[in-house]
Amino acid sequence: MVTAGWQMDIGANVVKGEGTRFRVWAPRAEKMSVLILSGKAVGTVTMEKEEFGYFSALVPGVEDGDQYIYQIADQPPRPDPVSRFQPNGVNEMSQVVDPTLFNWQDAGWSGIPLEEYRIYELHIGTFTREGTFEAAIGFLDYLLELGISAVEIMPVSQFSGDRNWGYDGVHHFAPQNTYGGPGGMKRFVDACHRKGLAVILDVVYNHFGPEGNHIGEFGYYFTDKYRTPWGGAINFDGPYSDPVLEFFMCNAMYWINEFHIDALRLDAVDWIFDMTPRHFLLGLSEEVRRQRELLARQIFLFAENDTNDARLINPPEIGGYGIDSQWCDNFHHALRTLLTGETTGYYEDFGQFSQMVKAYQEAYVFTGEYSHYRRRRYGGEGKGQPTSKFVVFAQNHDQVGNRKCGDRLSTNQPLEKLLLAAGVVILSPYIPLIFMGEEYGERAPFHYFISHTDQELIDAVRKGKHEEHASGVCEGEIPDPSAESVFLECKLDLIRKREGEQALILEFYKKLLSLRRLPAMQVMQREGIEVMGMQKEKTLCVRRQSGSNGVVCMFSFSNMHEDVSVCLPAGSWEKVLDSSDQHWRGSGSVTPGNIVAEAGKEQMVTISPFSVLVYVGNNIGG
């Protein structure tokens, strides 16, 4: 059943006992027809013109599974811009889907608190050998055993061909046919919920893909006032922009209601241009909050943004947009450069230990300082925000796939640094995100890949790959994004049993994620978190406390043993993790298993090079 209280008013919607109502925004058209291509009502129906450029028609006899296409006067027929399913690809007929026919089994599901999100980002096409929603269901128990609480899937809107990251989608309401379409996606979400996993969907509201993009033939979806790196910007604030805003607002509600999605990750919101007094993102966050109350479900918005703009997460009362959380690229850059020493591209602004400390203290590293990469001042204030407002990572699809050869950290970093990176992210006070395969040190790359059919477009993508991605080093030629072999190289093999170093890394990730459940690790208010950076020792120390439960996490970025002084609340502290233990193939721990701390007295602890050290205290003082 579909969630009560919201109904889609554009696209093809089945009306029980009456047929199907078709409604499309096409202000460019004087005349519009819908061609019914299969089922009981095959034929052409002239649509009635409404106000503001809409056309509609109620066609008796049309039902779930019937295929149709629109025709504007004597122009070539085009699929529905609000199609729920494109069974034969971006340029072919659309298919009617009756959402009330799906039998949901997640009636008791109400979501999980934002503070409990432990995110696993995956790409449906490469997460399994089959590359489908159905195949991904088979590995949900694996994610649960790992300690994941939320699955984030990269965009699934119908794109051209069968290989794409998803950011080239042109049918934003139609889950990719080669993944399993709307039915497959609903079964995946339903299975996640029945196992207690939240689902985040990555959506793209800043552009449409280049191939099969016919939406501009219907209406004024694009504007020449702004440009994006991917082509025309969306018309959120110009003439005829109200129906465009309705289209994207409807899309968000569609995923939340018809697909029971728990959170939306908004791609690159700094490329959503809206200069009206009421920004699209503000309206979207307010509508999501209304749905949260109406549905009695915990529903959230995550924003991707690399400009360090706190307006996104600030409450509307002080001029913010009220988005629940945002990705924090600065955290990643500070961490990666300390581990690898890279200085190319945007990494030239990073590489100082003090920046990692600031990332832990404030999330944003750049808060108005001059950026050599950007050649201007950069960033706003993030200080004082609850730490649940930020998502952090050591790897994600962009930070791996946009490298010249799609190489992961595990390709060129030693075990000790891989464990350190995992600890810095998962034990941080922020929401941690793991990129698929990272949890066992996957060596296969994650390339950028496409399956466009237009040769000029393919050539342009190849050229852009060579020119735009400065990070990473390739031996030989940069992989061809259009080659099927490049796509196949990215697929994970989760069936294979992990052995040796990979088994060890997997065990370490499970240990970290289990520590994340400790009461003190749930503290996300800044006043309950103490961050200390010891510059000389290049050691980061973080203390969090919830009642009488406390956790102290120490991270060494030094290449030698360091003696560090920490002040612990009075009580008994037990060492629960030391990545330098021989069990983790380290040189051997040099720290005591237990510390009895006295009030006001500092403790001297020796921490090993490039290691993670965690002490847990119970029944301790404040």
Coordinates of C-alpha atoms in Angstrom, one line a residue, residues 18-410:
E18 CA -12.0 4.9 -13.9
G19 CA -8.7 4.3 -15.7
T20 CA -5.6 6.3 -15.6
R21 CA -5.2 10.1 -15.4
F22 CA -2.3 11.5 -17.3
R23 CA -1.0 15.0 -16.5
V24 CA 2.1 16.8 -17.8
W25 CA 3.5 20.3 -17.7
A26 CA 4.1 21.4 -21.3
P27 CA 3.8 25.2 -21.7
R28 CA 5.8 25.0 -25.0
A29 CA 3.0 23.0 -26.6
E30 CA -0.3 24.2 -28.1
K31 CA -1.6 20.7 -28.5
M32 CA -0.7 17.5 -26.6
S33 CA -1.7 13.9 -27.1
V34 CA -1.1 10.7 -25.1
L35 CA -0.5 7.6 -27.2
I36 CA -1.6 4.3 -25.4
L37 CA 0.6 1.6 -26.9
S38 CA -0.5 -1.5 -25.0
G39 CA -3.4 -2.9 -23.0
K40 CA -7.1 -2.6 -23.5
A41 CA -7.2 1.0 -24.6
V42 CA -4.7 1.3 -27.4
G43 CA -5.1 4.5 -29.3
T44 CA -4.4 8.2 -29.3
V45 CA -6.1 10.6 -26.8
T46 CA -6.1 14.4 -27.2
M47 CA -5.3 16.0 -23.8
E48 CA -7.2 18.9 -22.3
K49 CA -5.2 22.1 -21.8
E50 CA -5.3 23.5 -18.2
E51 CA -4.0 26.7 -16.6
F52 CA -0.2 27.4 -16.3
G53 CA 0.8 25.1 -19.2
Y54 CA -0.5 21.7 -17.9
F55 CA -2.3 19.1 -20.1
S56 CA -4.4 16.2 -18.7
A57 CA -6.6 13.4 -19.8
L58 CA -8.4 10.6 -17.9
V59 CA -8.3 7.5 -20.1
P60 CA -10.6 4.6 -19.2
G61 CA -9.2 1.1 -19.4
V62 CA -5.6 2.0 -18.9
E63 CA -4.0 0.1 -16.0
D64 CA -0.8 -1.0 -14.4
G65 CA 1.7 -2.3 -16.9
D66 CA 0.2 -0.5 -19.9
Q67 CA 2.7 1.5 -22.0
Y68 CA 2.3 5.0 -23.3
I69 CA 4.1 8.0 -24.8
Y70 CA 3.4 11.7 -25.3
Q71 CA 3.3 13.6 -28.5
I72 CA 3.5 17.4 -28.9
A73 CA 1.7 18.4 -32.1
D74 CA 3.8 17.0 -35.0
Q75 CA 7.0 16.5 -33.1
P76 CA 8.5 13.0 -32.4
P77 CA 6.8 11.2 -29.5
R78 CA 8.6 11.5 -26.1
P79 CA 8.4 9.5 -22.9
D80 CA 6.7 11.0 -19.8
P81 CA 9.0 13.4 -17.9
V82 CA 7.4 12.0 -14.7
S83 CA 7.5 8.4 -15.8
R84 CA 7.6 5.8 -13.0
F85 CA 9.2 3.2 -15.2
Q86 CA 11.2 3.1 -18.5
P87 CA 11.3 -0.6 -19.3
N88 CA 13.2 -0.1 -22.5
G89 CA 15.4 2.8 -21.8
V90 CA 15.5 6.6 -21.8
N91 CA 14.1 7.2 -25.3
E92 CA 11.3 4.6 -25.4
M93 CA 7.8 4.4 -24.1
S94 CA 6.8 4.9 -20.4
Q95 CA 4.9 2.3 -18.4
V96 CA 2.0 2.9 -16.0
V97 CA 2.8 1.8 -12.5
D98 CA 0.0 1.4 -9.8
P99 CA 1.9 1.9 -6.5
T100 CA -1.0 0.5 -4.5
L101 CA -0.3 -2.9 -5.8
F102 CA 3.0 -3.4 -4.0
N103 CA 2.6 -5.3 -0.8
W104 CA 4.8 -3.6 1.8
Q105 CA 5.8 -5.6 4.8
D106 CA 7.4 -2.8 6.8
A107 CA 4.3 -1.6 8.7
G108 CA 6.2 -1.4 12.1
W109 CA 9.1 0.6 10.7
S110 CA 9.5 4.2 11.8
G111 CA 13.1 4.9 11.0
I112 CA 16.1 5.4 13.3
P113 CA 17.4 8.6 15.0
L114 CA 20.0 10.6 13.1
E115 CA 22.6 10.0 15.8
E116 CA 22.4 6.3 15.2
Y117 CA 23.2 6.4 11.5
R118 CA 26.3 4.4 10.5
I119 CA 26.2 4.7 6.7
Y120 CA 27.4 2.3 4.0
E121 CA 27.5 3.9 0.6
L122 CA 27.0 1.5 -2.4
H123 CA 26.4 1.6 -6.1
I124 CA 23.7 -0.9 -7.1
G125 CA 25.4 -1.8 -10.4
T126 CA 28.7 -2.7 -8.9
F127 CA 27.9 -3.8 -5.3
T128 CA 27.1 -7.3 -6.6
R129 CA 28.1 -9.4 -9.7
E130 CA 24.5 -9.2 -10.9
G131 CA 24.2 -5.4 -10.3
T132 CA 20.5 -5.5 -9.3
F133 CA 18.4 -4.5 -6.3
E134 CA 17.4 -8.2 -5.9
A135 CA 21.0 -9.3 -5.7
A136 CA 21.8 -6.6 -3.1
I137 CA 19.1 -7.9 -0.8
G138 CA 21.2 -11.1 -0.4
F139 CA 24.0 -9.1 1.4
L140 CA 21.9 -7.1 3.9
D141 CA 22.8 -9.6 6.6
Y142 CA 26.5 -9.0 5.8
L143 CA 25.9 -5.3 6.4
L144 CA 24.1 -5.9 9.6
E145 CA 26.9 -8.2 10.9
L146 CA 29.4 -5.4 10.0
G147 CA 27.5 -3.0 12.2
I148 CA 25.8 -0.8 9.6
S149 CA 22.5 0.9 10.4
A150 CA 21.8 2.8 7.1
V151 CA 22.4 2.0 3.5
E152 CA 23.0 4.8 1.1
I153 CA 22.5 4.0 -2.6
M154 CA 23.9 6.2 -5.3
P155 CA 21.3 7.7 -7.8
V156 CA 19.0 5.2 -9.5
S157 CA 17.1 7.5 -11.8
Q158 CA 16.9 6.1 -15.3
F159 CA 20.0 6.8 -17.3
S160 CA 21.2 5.9 -20.8
G161 CA 22.5 2.4 -21.2
D162 CA 23.3 0.0 -18.4
R163 CA 26.6 1.5 -16.9
N164 CA 26.6 4.8 -15.1
W165 CA 27.3 6.3 -11.6
G166 CA 23.7 7.6 -11.7
Y167 CA 24.3 11.3 -11.9
D168 CA 23.4 11.3 -15.6
G169 CA 19.8 10.3 -14.9
V170 CA 17.1 11.9 -17.1
H171 CA 14.0 10.2 -15.7
H172 CA 14.1 11.3 -12.0
F173 CA 10.9 9.3 -11.1
A174 CA 11.9 6.0 -12.8
P175 CA 14.3 3.6 -11.0
Q176 CA 16.9 2.2 -13.5
N177 CA 15.4 -0.6 -15.5
T178 CA 18.6 -2.7 -15.5
Y179 CA 18.7 -2.6 -11.7
G180 CA 15.2 -4.0 -11.4
G181 CA 12.9 -1.0 -11.9
P182 CA 10.4 0.3 -9.3
G183 CA 9.4 -3.2 -8.2
G184 CA 13.0 -4.2 -7.5
M185 CA 13.7 -1.0 -5.6
K186 CA 10.7 -1.4 -3.4
R187 CA 11.6 -5.0 -2.6
F188 CA 15.1 -3.8 -1.6
V189 CA 13.8 -1.0 0.7
D190 CA 11.2 -3.3 2.2
A191 CA 13.9 -5.9 2.9
C192 CA 16.2 -3.3 4.5
H193 CA 13.4 -2.1 6.8
R194 CA 12.5 -5.6 7.9
K195 CA 16.1 -6.0 9.0
G196 CA 16.2 -2.7 10.7
L197 CA 18.3 -0.8 8.1
A198 CA 17.4 2.7 7.1
V199 CA 17.8 3.6 3.4
I200 CA 19.2 6.9 2.0
L201 CA 18.7 7.7 -1.6
D202 CA 21.1 10.0 -3.5
V203 CA 19.1 12.4 -5.6
V204 CA 20.2 14.9 -8.2
Y205 CA 18.3 18.2 -8.2
N206 CA 21.0 20.4 -9.9
H207 CA 21.0 19.0 -13.5
F208 CA 19.7 16.4 -15.9
G209 CA 22.0 13.9 -17.7
P210 CA 23.0 14.6 -21.4
E211 CA 21.6 11.6 -23.2
G212 CA 17.8 11.1 -23.5
N213 CA 17.2 14.5 -22.0
H214 CA 14.0 15.5 -23.6
I215 CA 12.4 17.4 -20.7
G216 CA 13.3 20.8 -22.2
E217 CA 11.0 20.1 -25.1
F218 CA 8.0 20.1 -22.7
G219 CA 8.7 23.1 -20.5
Y220 CA 11.1 25.7 -19.2
Y221 CA 13.1 23.5 -16.9
F222 CA 16.4 25.2 -17.6
T223 CA 17.8 28.7 -17.3
D224 CA 20.7 30.5 -19.1
K225 CA 21.2 32.7 -16.0
Y226 CA 23.5 30.1 -14.4
R227 CA 25.7 27.3 -15.6
T228 CA 26.8 24.1 -13.9
P229 CA 29.8 21.8 -14.6
W230 CA 27.3 19.4 -16.2
G231 CA 25.4 21.8 -18.5
G232 CA 22.3 23.9 -18.1
A233 CA 21.2 24.9 -14.6
I234 CA 17.7 24.1 -13.3
N235 CA 15.2 27.0 -13.5
F236 CA 14.3 27.5 -9.8
D237 CA 13.9 31.2 -9.8
G238 CA 13.1 32.5 -13.3
P239 CA 9.9 32.9 -15.3
Y240 CA 7.8 29.6 -15.3
S241 CA 9.8 28.3 -12.4
D242 CA 6.9 27.4 -10.1
P243 CA 6.1 24.1 -11.9
V244 CA 9.8 23.3 -12.0
L245 CA 10.0 23.7 -8.2
E246 CA 6.8 21.6 -8.0
F247 CA 8.4 18.8 -10.1
F248 CA 11.4 18.5 -7.8
M249 CA 9.4 18.9 -4.6
C250 CA 7.1 16.2 -5.9
N251 CA 10.0 14.0 -6.6
A252 CA 11.3 14.1 -3.0
M253 CA 7.8 13.3 -1.7
Y254 CA 7.5 10.5 -4.2
W255 CA 10.6 8.7 -2.9
I256 CA 9.6 9.2 0.7
N257 CA 6.0 8.1 0.3
E258 CA 5.9 5.5 -2.6
F259 CA 9.3 4.0 -1.8
H260 CA 9.4 4.5 2.0
I261 CA 12.9 6.1 1.7
D262 CA 14.2 7.3 5.1
A263 CA 16.5 10.0 3.9
L264 CA 17.6 11.9 0.8
R265 CA 21.1 12.8 0.0
L266 CA 21.0 16.0 -2.1
D267 CA 23.8 16.1 -4.7
A268 CA 26.0 19.2 -4.9
V269 CA 23.5 21.7 -3.5
D270 CA 25.9 24.6 -4.2
W271 CA 24.9 24.2 -7.9
I272 CA 21.2 24.6 -7.1
F273 CA 20.6 28.3 -7.9
D274 CA 17.6 30.0 -6.3
M275 CA 17.8 33.8 -5.6
T276 CA 14.1 34.1 -4.4
P277 CA 13.5 35.0 -0.8
R278 CA 12.3 31.4 -0.1
H279 CA 15.0 29.1 -1.4
F280 CA 14.0 25.7 -2.8
L281 CA 16.1 23.9 -0.1
L282 CA 14.3 25.7 2.7
G283 CA 10.9 24.8 1.2
L284 CA 12.1 21.2 0.8
S285 CA 13.3 20.8 4.4
E286 CA 10.1 22.3 5.7
E287 CA 8.0 19.8 3.6
V288 CA 10.2 16.9 4.8
R289 CA 9.6 18.0 8.4
R290 CA 5.8 18.0 7.7
Q291 CA 6.1 14.5 6.2
R292 CA 8.0 13.4 9.3
E293 CA 5.1 14.4 11.5
L294 CA 2.3 13.2 9.2
L295 CA 3.9 9.7 8.7
A296 CA 5.3 9.4 12.3
R297 CA 8.6 8.3 10.7
Q298 CA 12.1 9.7 11.2
I299 CA 12.9 11.2 7.8
F300 CA 16.0 13.3 7.1
L301 CA 17.8 15.3 4.5
F302 CA 21.6 15.2 3.9
A303 CA 23.3 17.8 1.7
E304 CA 26.5 17.5 -0.3
N305 CA 28.3 20.8 -0.4
D306 CA 32.0 21.7 -0.5
T307 CA 31.7 25.4 0.3
N308 CA 31.4 25.0 4.1
D309 CA 28.1 26.9 4.1
A310 CA 26.5 26.5 7.5
R311 CA 23.3 28.1 6.2
L312 CA 22.4 24.7 5.0
I313 CA 22.2 23.2 8.4
N314 CA 21.3 26.3 10.4
P315 CA 17.6 26.4 11.6
P316 CA 15.3 28.6 9.6
E317 CA 14.8 30.9 12.6
I318 CA 18.3 32.3 12.1
G319 CA 18.2 32.3 8.3
G320 CA 19.2 28.7 7.6
Y321 CA 17.6 26.1 5.4
G322 CA 17.1 23.5 8.2
I323 CA 18.8 20.5 6.4
D324 CA 19.5 17.8 8.9
S325 CA 23.1 17.0 8.1
Q326 CA 25.8 17.6 5.4
W327 CA 28.8 15.8 4.0
C328 CA 32.1 17.3 5.2
D329 CA 34.8 17.2 2.5
N330 CA 37.2 19.2 4.6
F331 CA 37.4 16.3 7.1
H332 CA 38.3 13.9 4.3
H333 CA 40.9 16.1 2.8
A334 CA 42.6 16.8 6.2
L335 CA 42.7 13.0 6.9
R336 CA 43.8 11.8 3.4
T337 CA 46.7 14.3 3.1
L338 CA 48.1 13.4 6.5
L339 CA 48.0 9.7 5.5
T340 CA 49.3 10.0 2.0
G341 CA 51.2 13.3 1.7
E342 CA 49.3 14.2 -1.5
T343 CA 49.4 17.8 -2.6
T344 CA 47.7 17.8 -6.0
G345 CA 44.4 19.5 -6.9
Y346 CA 42.4 20.6 -3.9
Y347 CA 44.7 18.7 -1.6
E348 CA 47.2 21.6 -1.9
D349 CA 45.3 23.4 0.8
F350 CA 45.7 20.5 3.3
G351 CA 48.4 18.4 5.0
Q352 CA 48.8 20.0 8.4
F353 CA 48.1 18.0 11.6
S354 CA 46.4 21.2 13.1
Q355 CA 43.8 20.9 10.3
M356 CA 42.8 17.4 11.4
V357 CA 42.4 18.8 14.9
K358 CA 40.2 21.6 13.7
A359 CA 38.1 19.2 11.7
Y360 CA 37.4 17.3 14.9
Q361 CA 36.7 20.5 16.8
E362 CA 34.6 22.4 14.3
A363 CA 34.1 20.1 11.2
Y364 CA 35.0 22.8 8.8
V365 CA 38.8 23.4 8.3
F366 CA 38.4 26.5 6.2
T367 CA 36.2 29.1 8.0
G368 CA 37.2 32.2 6.0
E369 CA 40.9 31.6 5.5
Y370 CA 42.6 32.0 2.1
S371 CA 42.6 28.9 -0.1
H372 CA 45.5 28.6 -2.5
Y373 CA 43.5 26.1 -4.6
R374 CA 40.5 28.4 -4.9
R375 CA 42.5 31.6 -4.9
R376 CA 40.1 33.3 -2.5
R377 CA 38.8 33.3 1.0
Y378 CA 36.8 30.2 1.6
G379 CA 34.3 28.7 4.1
G380 CA 32.0 29.8 6.9
E381 CA 31.6 29.0 10.6
G382 CA 30.6 25.5 11.7
K383 CA 31.6 25.8 15.3
G384 CA 29.1 24.8 18.0
Q385 CA 26.9 22.7 15.7
P386 CA 25.8 19.3 17.0
T387 CA 28.2 16.7 15.5
S388 CA 25.3 14.8 14.0
K389 CA 25.1 17.7 11.5
F390 CA 28.1 16.3 9.6
V391 CA 28.9 13.1 7.7
V392 CA 32.6 12.2 7.5
F393 CA 34.5 9.6 5.5
A394 CA 37.9 8.4 4.5
Q395 CA 36.6 7.3 1.1
N396 CA 33.4 7.8 -0.9
H397 CA 32.4 7.4 -4.5
D398 CA 33.7 10.9 -5.5
Q399 CA 37.0 10.7 -3.5
V400 CA 37.8 7.4 -5.1
G401 CA 36.1 7.5 -8.5
N402 CA 37.3 11.0 -9.4
R403 CA 40.9 10.0 -9.1
K404 CA 42.6 9.3 -12.4
C405 CA 42.7 5.6 -11.9
G406 CA 39.9 5.2 -9.3
D407 CA 42.4 3.9 -6.8
R408 CA 41.4 3.2 -3.2
L409 CA 43.4 3.9 -0.1
S410 CA 44.1 0.2 0.2

